[in-house]
mmCIF file of C-alpha atoms and ligand atoms in Angstrom:
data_model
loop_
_atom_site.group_PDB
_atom_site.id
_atom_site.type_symbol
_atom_site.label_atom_id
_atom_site.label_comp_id
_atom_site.label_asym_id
_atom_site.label_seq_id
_atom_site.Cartn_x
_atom_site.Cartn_y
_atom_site.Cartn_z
ATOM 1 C CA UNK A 149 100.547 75.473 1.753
ATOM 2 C CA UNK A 150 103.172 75.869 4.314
ATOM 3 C CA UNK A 151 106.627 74.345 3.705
ATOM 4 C CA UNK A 152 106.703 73.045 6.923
ATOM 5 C CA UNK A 153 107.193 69.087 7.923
ATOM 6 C CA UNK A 154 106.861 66.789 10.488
ATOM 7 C CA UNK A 155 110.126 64.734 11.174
ATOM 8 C CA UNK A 156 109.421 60.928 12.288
ATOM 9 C CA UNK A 157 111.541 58.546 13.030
ATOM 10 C CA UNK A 158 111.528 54.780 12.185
ATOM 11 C CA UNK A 159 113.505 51.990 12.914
ATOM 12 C CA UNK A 160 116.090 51.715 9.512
ATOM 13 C CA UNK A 161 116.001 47.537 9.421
ATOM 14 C CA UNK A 162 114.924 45.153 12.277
ATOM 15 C CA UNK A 163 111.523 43.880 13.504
ATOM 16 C CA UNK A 164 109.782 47.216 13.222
ATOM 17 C CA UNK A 165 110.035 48.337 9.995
ATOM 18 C CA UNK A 166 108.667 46.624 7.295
ATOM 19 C CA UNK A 167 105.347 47.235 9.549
ATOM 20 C CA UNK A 168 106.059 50.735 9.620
ATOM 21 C CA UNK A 169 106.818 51.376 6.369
ATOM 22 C CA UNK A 170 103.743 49.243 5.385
ATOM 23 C CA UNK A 171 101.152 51.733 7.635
ATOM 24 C CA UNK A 172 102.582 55.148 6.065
ATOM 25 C CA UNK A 173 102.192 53.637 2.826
ATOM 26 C CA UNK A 174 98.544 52.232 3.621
ATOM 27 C CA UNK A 175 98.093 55.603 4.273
ATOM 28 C CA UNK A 176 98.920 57.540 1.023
ATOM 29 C CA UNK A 177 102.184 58.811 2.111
ATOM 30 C CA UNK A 178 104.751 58.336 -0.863
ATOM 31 C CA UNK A 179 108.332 57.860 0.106
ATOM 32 C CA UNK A 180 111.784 56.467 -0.813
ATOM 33 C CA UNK A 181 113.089 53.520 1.751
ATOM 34 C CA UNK A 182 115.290 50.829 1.355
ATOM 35 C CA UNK A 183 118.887 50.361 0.837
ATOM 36 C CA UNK A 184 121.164 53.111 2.464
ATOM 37 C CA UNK A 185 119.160 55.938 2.803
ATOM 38 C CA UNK A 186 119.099 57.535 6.262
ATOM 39 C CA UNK A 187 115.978 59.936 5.166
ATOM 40 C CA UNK A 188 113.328 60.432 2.861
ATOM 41 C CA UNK A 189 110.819 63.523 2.051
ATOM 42 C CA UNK A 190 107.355 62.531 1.349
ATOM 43 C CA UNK A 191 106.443 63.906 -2.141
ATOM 44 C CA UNK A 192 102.782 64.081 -1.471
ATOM 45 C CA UNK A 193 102.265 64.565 2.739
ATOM 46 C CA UNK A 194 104.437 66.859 4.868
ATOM 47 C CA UNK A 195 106.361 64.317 6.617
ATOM 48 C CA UNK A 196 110.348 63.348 6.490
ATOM 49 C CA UNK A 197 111.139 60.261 7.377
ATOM 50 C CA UNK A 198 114.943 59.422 9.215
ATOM 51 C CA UNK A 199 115.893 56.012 9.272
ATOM 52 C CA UNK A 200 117.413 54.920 12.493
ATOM 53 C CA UNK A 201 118.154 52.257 15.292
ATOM 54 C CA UNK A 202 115.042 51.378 17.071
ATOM 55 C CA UNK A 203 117.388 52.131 20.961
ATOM 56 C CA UNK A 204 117.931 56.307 19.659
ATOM 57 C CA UNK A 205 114.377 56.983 18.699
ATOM 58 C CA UNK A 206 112.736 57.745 22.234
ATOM 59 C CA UNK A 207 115.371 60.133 22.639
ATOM 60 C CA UNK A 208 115.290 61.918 19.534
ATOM 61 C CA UNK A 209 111.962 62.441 19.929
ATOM 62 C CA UNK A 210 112.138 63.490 23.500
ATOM 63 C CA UNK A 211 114.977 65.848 22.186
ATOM 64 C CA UNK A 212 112.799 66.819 19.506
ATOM 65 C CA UNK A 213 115.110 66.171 16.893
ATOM 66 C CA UNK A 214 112.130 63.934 15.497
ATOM 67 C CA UNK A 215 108.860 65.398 16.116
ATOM 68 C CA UNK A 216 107.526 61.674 15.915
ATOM 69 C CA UNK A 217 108.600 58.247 16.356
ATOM 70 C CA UNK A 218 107.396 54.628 15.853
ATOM 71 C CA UNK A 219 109.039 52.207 18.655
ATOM 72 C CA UNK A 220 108.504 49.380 20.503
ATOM 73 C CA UNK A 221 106.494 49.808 23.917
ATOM 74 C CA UNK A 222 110.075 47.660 25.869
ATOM 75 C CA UNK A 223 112.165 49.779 24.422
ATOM 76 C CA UNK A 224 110.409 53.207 25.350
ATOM 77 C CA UNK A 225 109.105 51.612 29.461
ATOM 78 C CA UNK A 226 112.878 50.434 29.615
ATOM 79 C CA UNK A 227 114.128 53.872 29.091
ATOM 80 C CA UNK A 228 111.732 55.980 30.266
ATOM 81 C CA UNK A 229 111.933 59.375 27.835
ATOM 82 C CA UNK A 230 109.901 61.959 28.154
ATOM 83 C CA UNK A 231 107.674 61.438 25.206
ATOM 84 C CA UNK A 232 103.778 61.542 24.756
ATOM 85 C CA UNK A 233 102.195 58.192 23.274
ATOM 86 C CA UNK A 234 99.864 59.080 20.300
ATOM 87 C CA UNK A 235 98.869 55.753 19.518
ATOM 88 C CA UNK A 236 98.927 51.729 19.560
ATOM 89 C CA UNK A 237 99.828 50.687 16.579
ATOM 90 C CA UNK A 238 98.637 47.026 16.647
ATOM 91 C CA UNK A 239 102.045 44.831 15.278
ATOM 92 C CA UNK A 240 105.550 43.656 16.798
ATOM 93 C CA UNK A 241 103.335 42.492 19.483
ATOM 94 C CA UNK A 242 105.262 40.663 21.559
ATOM 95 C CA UNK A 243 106.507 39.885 25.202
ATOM 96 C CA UNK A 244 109.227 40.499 27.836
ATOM 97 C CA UNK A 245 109.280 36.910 29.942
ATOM 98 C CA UNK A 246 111.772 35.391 32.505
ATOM 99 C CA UNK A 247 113.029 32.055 31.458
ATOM 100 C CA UNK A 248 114.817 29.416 33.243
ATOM 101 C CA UNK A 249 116.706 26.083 32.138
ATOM 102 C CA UNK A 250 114.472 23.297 31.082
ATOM 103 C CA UNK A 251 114.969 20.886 33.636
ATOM 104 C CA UNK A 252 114.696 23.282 36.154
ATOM 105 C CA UNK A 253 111.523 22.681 38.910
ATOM 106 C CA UNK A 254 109.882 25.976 38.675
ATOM 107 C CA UNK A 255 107.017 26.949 41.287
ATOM 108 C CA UNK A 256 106.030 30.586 41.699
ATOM 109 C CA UNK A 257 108.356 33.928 41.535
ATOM 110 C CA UNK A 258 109.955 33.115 44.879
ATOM 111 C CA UNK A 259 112.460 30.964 42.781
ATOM 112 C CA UNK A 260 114.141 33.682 41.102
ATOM 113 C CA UNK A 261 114.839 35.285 45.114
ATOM 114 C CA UNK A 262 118.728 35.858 45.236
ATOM 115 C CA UNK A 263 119.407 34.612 42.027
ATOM 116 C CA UNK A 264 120.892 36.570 38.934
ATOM 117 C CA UNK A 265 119.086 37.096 35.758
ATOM 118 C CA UNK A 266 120.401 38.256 32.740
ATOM 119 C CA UNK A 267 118.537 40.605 30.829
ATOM 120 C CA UNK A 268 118.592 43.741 27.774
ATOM 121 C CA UNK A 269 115.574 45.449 30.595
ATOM 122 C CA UNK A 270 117.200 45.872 33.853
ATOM 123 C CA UNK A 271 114.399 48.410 34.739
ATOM 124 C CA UNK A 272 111.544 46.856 33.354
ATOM 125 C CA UNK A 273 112.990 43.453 35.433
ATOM 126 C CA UNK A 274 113.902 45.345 38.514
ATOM 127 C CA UNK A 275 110.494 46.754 38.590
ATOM 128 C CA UNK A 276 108.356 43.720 37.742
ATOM 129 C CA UNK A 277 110.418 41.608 40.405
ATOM 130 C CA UNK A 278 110.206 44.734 43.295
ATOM 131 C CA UNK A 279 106.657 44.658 42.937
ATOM 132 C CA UNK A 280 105.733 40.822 43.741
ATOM 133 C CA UNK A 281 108.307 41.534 46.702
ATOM 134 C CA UNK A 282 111.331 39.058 45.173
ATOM 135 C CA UNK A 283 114.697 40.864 45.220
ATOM 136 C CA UNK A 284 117.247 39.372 42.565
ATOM 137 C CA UNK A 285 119.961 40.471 40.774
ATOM 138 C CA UNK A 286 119.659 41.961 36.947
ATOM 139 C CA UNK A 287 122.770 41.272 34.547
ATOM 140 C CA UNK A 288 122.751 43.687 31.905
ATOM 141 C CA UNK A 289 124.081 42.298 28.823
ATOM 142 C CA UNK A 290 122.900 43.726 25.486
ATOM 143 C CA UNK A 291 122.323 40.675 22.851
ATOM 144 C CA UNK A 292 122.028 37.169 22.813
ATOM 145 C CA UNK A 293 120.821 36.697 26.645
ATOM 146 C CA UNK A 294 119.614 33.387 26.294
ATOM 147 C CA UNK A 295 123.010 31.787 26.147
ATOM 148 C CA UNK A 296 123.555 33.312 29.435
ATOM 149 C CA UNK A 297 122.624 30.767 31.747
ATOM 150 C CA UNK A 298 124.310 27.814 29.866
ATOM 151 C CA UNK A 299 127.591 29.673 29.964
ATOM 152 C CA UNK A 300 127.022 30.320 33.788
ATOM 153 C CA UNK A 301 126.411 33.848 33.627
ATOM 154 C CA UNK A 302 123.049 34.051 35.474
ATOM 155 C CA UNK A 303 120.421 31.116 36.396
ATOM 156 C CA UNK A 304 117.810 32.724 34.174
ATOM 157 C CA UNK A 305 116.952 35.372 31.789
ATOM 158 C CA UNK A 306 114.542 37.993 31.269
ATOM 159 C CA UNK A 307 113.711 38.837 27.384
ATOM 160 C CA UNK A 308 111.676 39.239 24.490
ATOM 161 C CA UNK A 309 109.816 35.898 23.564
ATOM 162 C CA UNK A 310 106.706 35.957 20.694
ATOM 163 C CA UNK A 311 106.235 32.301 19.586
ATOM 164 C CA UNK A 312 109.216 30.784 22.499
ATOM 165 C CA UNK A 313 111.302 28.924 19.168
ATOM 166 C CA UNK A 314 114.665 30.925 20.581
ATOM 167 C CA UNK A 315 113.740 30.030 23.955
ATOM 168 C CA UNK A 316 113.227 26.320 23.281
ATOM 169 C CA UNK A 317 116.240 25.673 20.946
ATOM 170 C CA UNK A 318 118.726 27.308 23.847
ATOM 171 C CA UNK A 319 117.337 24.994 26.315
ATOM 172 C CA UNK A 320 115.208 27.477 28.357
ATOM 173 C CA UNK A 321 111.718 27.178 29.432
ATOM 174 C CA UNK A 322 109.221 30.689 29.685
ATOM 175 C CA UNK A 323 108.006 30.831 33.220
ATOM 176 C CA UNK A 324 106.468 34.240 34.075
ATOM 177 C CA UNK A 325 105.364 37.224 31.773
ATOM 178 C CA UNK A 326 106.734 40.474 32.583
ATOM 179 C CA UNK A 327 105.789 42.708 29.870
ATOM 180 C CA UNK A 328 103.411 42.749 27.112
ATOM 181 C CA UNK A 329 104.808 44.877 24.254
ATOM 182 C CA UNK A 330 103.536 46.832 20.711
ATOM 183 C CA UNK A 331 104.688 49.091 18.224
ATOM 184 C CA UNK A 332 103.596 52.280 19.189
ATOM 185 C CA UNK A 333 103.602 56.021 17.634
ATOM 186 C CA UNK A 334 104.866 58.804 19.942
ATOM 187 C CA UNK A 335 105.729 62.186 19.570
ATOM 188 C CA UNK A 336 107.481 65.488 21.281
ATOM 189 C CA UNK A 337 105.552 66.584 24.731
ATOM 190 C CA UNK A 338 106.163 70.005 23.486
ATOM 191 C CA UNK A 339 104.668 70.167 19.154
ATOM 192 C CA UNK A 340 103.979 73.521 17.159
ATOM 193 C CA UNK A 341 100.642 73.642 16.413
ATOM 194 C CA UNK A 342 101.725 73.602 12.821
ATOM 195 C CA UNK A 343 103.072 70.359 13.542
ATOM 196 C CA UNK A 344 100.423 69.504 15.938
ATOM 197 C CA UNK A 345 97.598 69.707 12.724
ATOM 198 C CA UNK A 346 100.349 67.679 10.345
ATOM 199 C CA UNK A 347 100.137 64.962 13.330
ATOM 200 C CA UNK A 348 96.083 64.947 13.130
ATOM 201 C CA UNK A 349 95.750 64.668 9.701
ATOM 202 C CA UNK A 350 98.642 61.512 10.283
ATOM 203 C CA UNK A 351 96.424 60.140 12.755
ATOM 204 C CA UNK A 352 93.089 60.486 10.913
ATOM 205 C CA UNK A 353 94.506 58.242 8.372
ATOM 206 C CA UNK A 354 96.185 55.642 10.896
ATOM 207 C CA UNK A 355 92.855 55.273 12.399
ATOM 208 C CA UNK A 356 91.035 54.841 8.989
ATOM 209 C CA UNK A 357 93.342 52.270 8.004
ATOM 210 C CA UNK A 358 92.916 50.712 11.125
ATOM 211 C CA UNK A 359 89.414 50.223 11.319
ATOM 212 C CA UNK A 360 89.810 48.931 7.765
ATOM 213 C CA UNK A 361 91.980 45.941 9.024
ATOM 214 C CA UNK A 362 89.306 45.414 11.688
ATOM 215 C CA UNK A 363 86.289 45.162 9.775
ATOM 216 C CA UNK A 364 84.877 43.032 6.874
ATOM 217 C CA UNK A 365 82.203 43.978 4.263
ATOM 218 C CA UNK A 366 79.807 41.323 3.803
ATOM 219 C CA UNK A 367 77.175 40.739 1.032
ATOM 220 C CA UNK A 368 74.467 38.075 1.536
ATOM 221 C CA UNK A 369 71.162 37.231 -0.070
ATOM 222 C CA UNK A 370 68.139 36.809 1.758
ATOM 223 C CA UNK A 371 64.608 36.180 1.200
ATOM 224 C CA UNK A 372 61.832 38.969 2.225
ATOM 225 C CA UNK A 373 60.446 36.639 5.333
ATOM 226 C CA UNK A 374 63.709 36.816 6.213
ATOM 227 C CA UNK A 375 65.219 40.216 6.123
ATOM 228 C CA UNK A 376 63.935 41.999 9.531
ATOM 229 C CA UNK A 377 65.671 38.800 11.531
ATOM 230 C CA UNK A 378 69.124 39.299 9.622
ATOM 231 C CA UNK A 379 68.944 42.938 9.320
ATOM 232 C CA UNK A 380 68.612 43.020 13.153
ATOM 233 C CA UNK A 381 72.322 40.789 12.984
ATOM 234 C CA UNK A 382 74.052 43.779 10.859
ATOM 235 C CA UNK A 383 75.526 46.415 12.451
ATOM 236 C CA UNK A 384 76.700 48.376 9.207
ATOM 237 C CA UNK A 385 77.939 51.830 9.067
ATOM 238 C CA UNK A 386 74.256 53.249 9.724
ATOM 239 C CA UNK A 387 72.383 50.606 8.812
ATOM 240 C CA UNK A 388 72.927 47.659 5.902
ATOM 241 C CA UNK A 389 71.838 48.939 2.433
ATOM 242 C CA UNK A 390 69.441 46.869 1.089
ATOM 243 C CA UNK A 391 69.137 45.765 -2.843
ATOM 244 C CA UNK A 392 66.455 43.756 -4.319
ATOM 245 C CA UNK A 393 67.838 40.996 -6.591
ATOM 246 C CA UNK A 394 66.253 40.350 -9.943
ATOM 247 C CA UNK A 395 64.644 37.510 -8.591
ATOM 248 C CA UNK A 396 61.560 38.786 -6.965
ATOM 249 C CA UNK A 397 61.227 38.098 -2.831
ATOM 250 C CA UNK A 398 64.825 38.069 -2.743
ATOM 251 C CA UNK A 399 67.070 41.034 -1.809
ATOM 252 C CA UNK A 400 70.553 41.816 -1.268
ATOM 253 C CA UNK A 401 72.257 43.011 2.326
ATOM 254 C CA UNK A 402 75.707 44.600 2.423
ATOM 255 C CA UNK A 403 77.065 45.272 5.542
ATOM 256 C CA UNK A 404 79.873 46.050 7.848
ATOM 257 C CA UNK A 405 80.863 43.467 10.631
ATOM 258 C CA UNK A 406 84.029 43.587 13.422
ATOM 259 C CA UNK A 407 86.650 41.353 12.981
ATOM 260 C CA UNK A 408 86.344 40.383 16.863
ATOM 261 C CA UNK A 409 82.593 39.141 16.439
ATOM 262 C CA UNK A 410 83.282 38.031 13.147
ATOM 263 C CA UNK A 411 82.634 33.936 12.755
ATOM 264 C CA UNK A 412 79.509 34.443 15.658
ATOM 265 C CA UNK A 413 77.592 36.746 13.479
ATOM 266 C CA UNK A 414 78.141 34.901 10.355
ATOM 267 C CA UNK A 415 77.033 31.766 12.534
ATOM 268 C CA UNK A 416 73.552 33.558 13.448
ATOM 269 C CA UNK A 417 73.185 34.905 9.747
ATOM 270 C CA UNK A 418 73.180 31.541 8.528
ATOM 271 C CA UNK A 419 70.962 30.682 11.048
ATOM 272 C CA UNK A 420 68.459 33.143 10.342
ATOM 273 C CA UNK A 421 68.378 32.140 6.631
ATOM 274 C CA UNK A 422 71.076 34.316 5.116
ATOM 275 C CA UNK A 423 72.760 32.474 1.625
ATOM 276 C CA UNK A 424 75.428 33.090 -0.694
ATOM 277 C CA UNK A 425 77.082 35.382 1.973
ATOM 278 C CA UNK A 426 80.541 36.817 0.602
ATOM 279 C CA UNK A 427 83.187 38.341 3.121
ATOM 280 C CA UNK A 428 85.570 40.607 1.702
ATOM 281 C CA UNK A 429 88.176 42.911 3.117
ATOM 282 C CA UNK A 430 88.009 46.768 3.877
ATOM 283 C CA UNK A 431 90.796 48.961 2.514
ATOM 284 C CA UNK A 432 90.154 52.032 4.683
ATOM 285 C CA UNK A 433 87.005 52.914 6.275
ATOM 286 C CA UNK A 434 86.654 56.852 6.901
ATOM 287 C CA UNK A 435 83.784 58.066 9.641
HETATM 288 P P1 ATP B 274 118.157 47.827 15.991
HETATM 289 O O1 ATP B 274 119.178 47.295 15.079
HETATM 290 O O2 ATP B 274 117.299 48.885 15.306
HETATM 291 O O3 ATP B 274 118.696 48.300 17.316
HETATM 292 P P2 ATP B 274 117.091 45.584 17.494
HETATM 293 O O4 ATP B 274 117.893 44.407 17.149
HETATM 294 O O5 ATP B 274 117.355 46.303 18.775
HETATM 295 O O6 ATP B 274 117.145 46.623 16.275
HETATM 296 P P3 ATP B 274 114.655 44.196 16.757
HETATM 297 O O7 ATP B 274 115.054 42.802 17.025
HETATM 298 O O8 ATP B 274 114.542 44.630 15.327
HETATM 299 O O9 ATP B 274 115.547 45.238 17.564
HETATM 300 O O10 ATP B 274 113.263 44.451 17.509
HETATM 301 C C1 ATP B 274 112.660 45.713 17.511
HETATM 302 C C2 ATP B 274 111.413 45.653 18.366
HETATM 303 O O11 ATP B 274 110.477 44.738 17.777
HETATM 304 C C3 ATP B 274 111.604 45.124 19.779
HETATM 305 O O12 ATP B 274 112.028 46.128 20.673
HETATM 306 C C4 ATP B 274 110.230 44.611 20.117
HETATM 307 O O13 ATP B 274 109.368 45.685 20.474
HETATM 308 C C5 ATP B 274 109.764 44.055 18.795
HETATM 309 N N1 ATP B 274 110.060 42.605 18.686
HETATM 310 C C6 ATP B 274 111.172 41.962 19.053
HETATM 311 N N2 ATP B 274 111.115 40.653 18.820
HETATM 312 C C7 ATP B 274 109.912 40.445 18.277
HETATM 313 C C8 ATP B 274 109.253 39.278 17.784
HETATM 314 N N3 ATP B 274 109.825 38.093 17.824
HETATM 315 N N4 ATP B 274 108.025 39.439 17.255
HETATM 316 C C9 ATP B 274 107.447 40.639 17.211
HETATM 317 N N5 ATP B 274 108.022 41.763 17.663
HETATM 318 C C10 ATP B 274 109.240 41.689 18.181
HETATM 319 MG MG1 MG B 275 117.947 48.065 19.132
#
């Protein structure tokens, strides 16, 4: 075996890490985190891991200090690196809004015309403004934008919002959405091929985990008059294995369902006679 790694970067401690951390384990990687430590070797998966702030990953990767990074989608659109995006990665979904006072009368985008908004994402403002034709003026300021407008800084503000608490406890109402973010995994335009077959075998296992977390394994019982209406239900892998129970007439489905169709197919099984079903979750699921 080569002695060769791939370098990623993740974000040391914020909203993107535990996440992270969490995937790379889900997927068999062993490595140190936690506490000071800036970077970790993987002691069974060719892969060093640097600890960083979430705003210098796009460009280490572009740089190709890291090979690969894990970031948020704002934070790479904002600064607009040179960077390939491998994947979606499915968590720190969240959303860049505009937000005005409270008692404000809002109507459309017109009302943000000549007015200044404060904001971490000039650029990802600018543009979203520019293109429904409403010219205002972006204050750049680099934390805690939603005190902006009380302190007469800017009329509203443009940020990150996922459930709207921050919003609502500064007095600020979420008007228009600008941006819809993820975590996503990207890596260096330009990858040995070395590092280019490290990276598959990464991304083999981020998609097995994946469909894991999007798929259930369900068991049911069903009797024989039964079986060809809720075998038709089952998607499975090929096809749902069947087991005959002790009991005779009576067999045993297992099966694979999505997580998206979950509660209508469970609906029609039921329907079509299907008992005792049990719904359990899927580790990783390799194709
Ligand atoms: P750092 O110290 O590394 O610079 P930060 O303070 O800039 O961290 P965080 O607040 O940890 O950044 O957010 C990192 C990313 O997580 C954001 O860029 C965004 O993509 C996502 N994110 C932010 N807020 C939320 C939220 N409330 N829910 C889910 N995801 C979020
Ligand atoms: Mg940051």
């Amino acid at each position: 075996m080569s002695n060769i790694n791939i370098r990623i970067a993740v974000q040391k401690s914020g909203r993107l890490s535990d996440d992270s951390l969490k995937l790379f384990k889900e997927c068999g990687i062993k490595f140190e985190s936690g506490g000071s430590k800036l970077r970790s070797i993987s002691s069974n998966f060719p892969i060093e891991f640097l600890f960083l702030r979430d705003d210098d990953i796009p460009g280490y990767v572009e740089d190709g200090v890291a090979d690969l990074g894990v970031i948020g989608l704002n934070v790479l659109e904002e600064n607009r690196k040179e960077v390939e995006i491998v994947k979606e990665l499915g968590f720190s979904k969240c959303r860049l809004s505009l937000a005005i006072p409270r008692n404000e009368v809002y109507t459309d985008l017109s009302y943000f015309e000549g007015k200044n908004i404060a904001t971490s994402y000039p650029n990802l403002t600018n543009n979203f403004l520019k293109s429904k034709g409403v010219s205002a003026h972006t204050h750049e300021i680099s934390g805690s934008v939603e005190i902006a407008p009380s302190i007469g800084l800017a009329e509203g503000i443009c940020d990150i919002v996922s459930t709207g608490g921050t919003l609502l406890s500064n007095g600020l109402k979420e008007v228009a959405e600008v941006f819809k973010s993820q975590a996503v995994l990207i890596s260096n335009k330009s990858l040995t091929a070395e590092k280019k077959n490290i990276l598959d075998k990464l991304t083999f296992r981020i998609d097995s985990v994946q469909r894991g977390q999007n798929a259930k394994y369900v068991v049911l019982n069903a009797e024989e008059k039964n079986l060809e209406k809720i075998i038709a239900l089952l998607p499975g892998m090929k096809s749902p294995s069947r087991v005959p129970l002790a009991e005779k007439g009576w067999y045993s489905l297992h099966s694979v369902i999505s997580e998206n169709d979950f509660w209508e197919i469970i609906e029609s099984l039921r329907e079509a006679g299907a008992q005792g079903i049990l719904v359990l979750p899927i580790e990783k699921m390799i194709l």
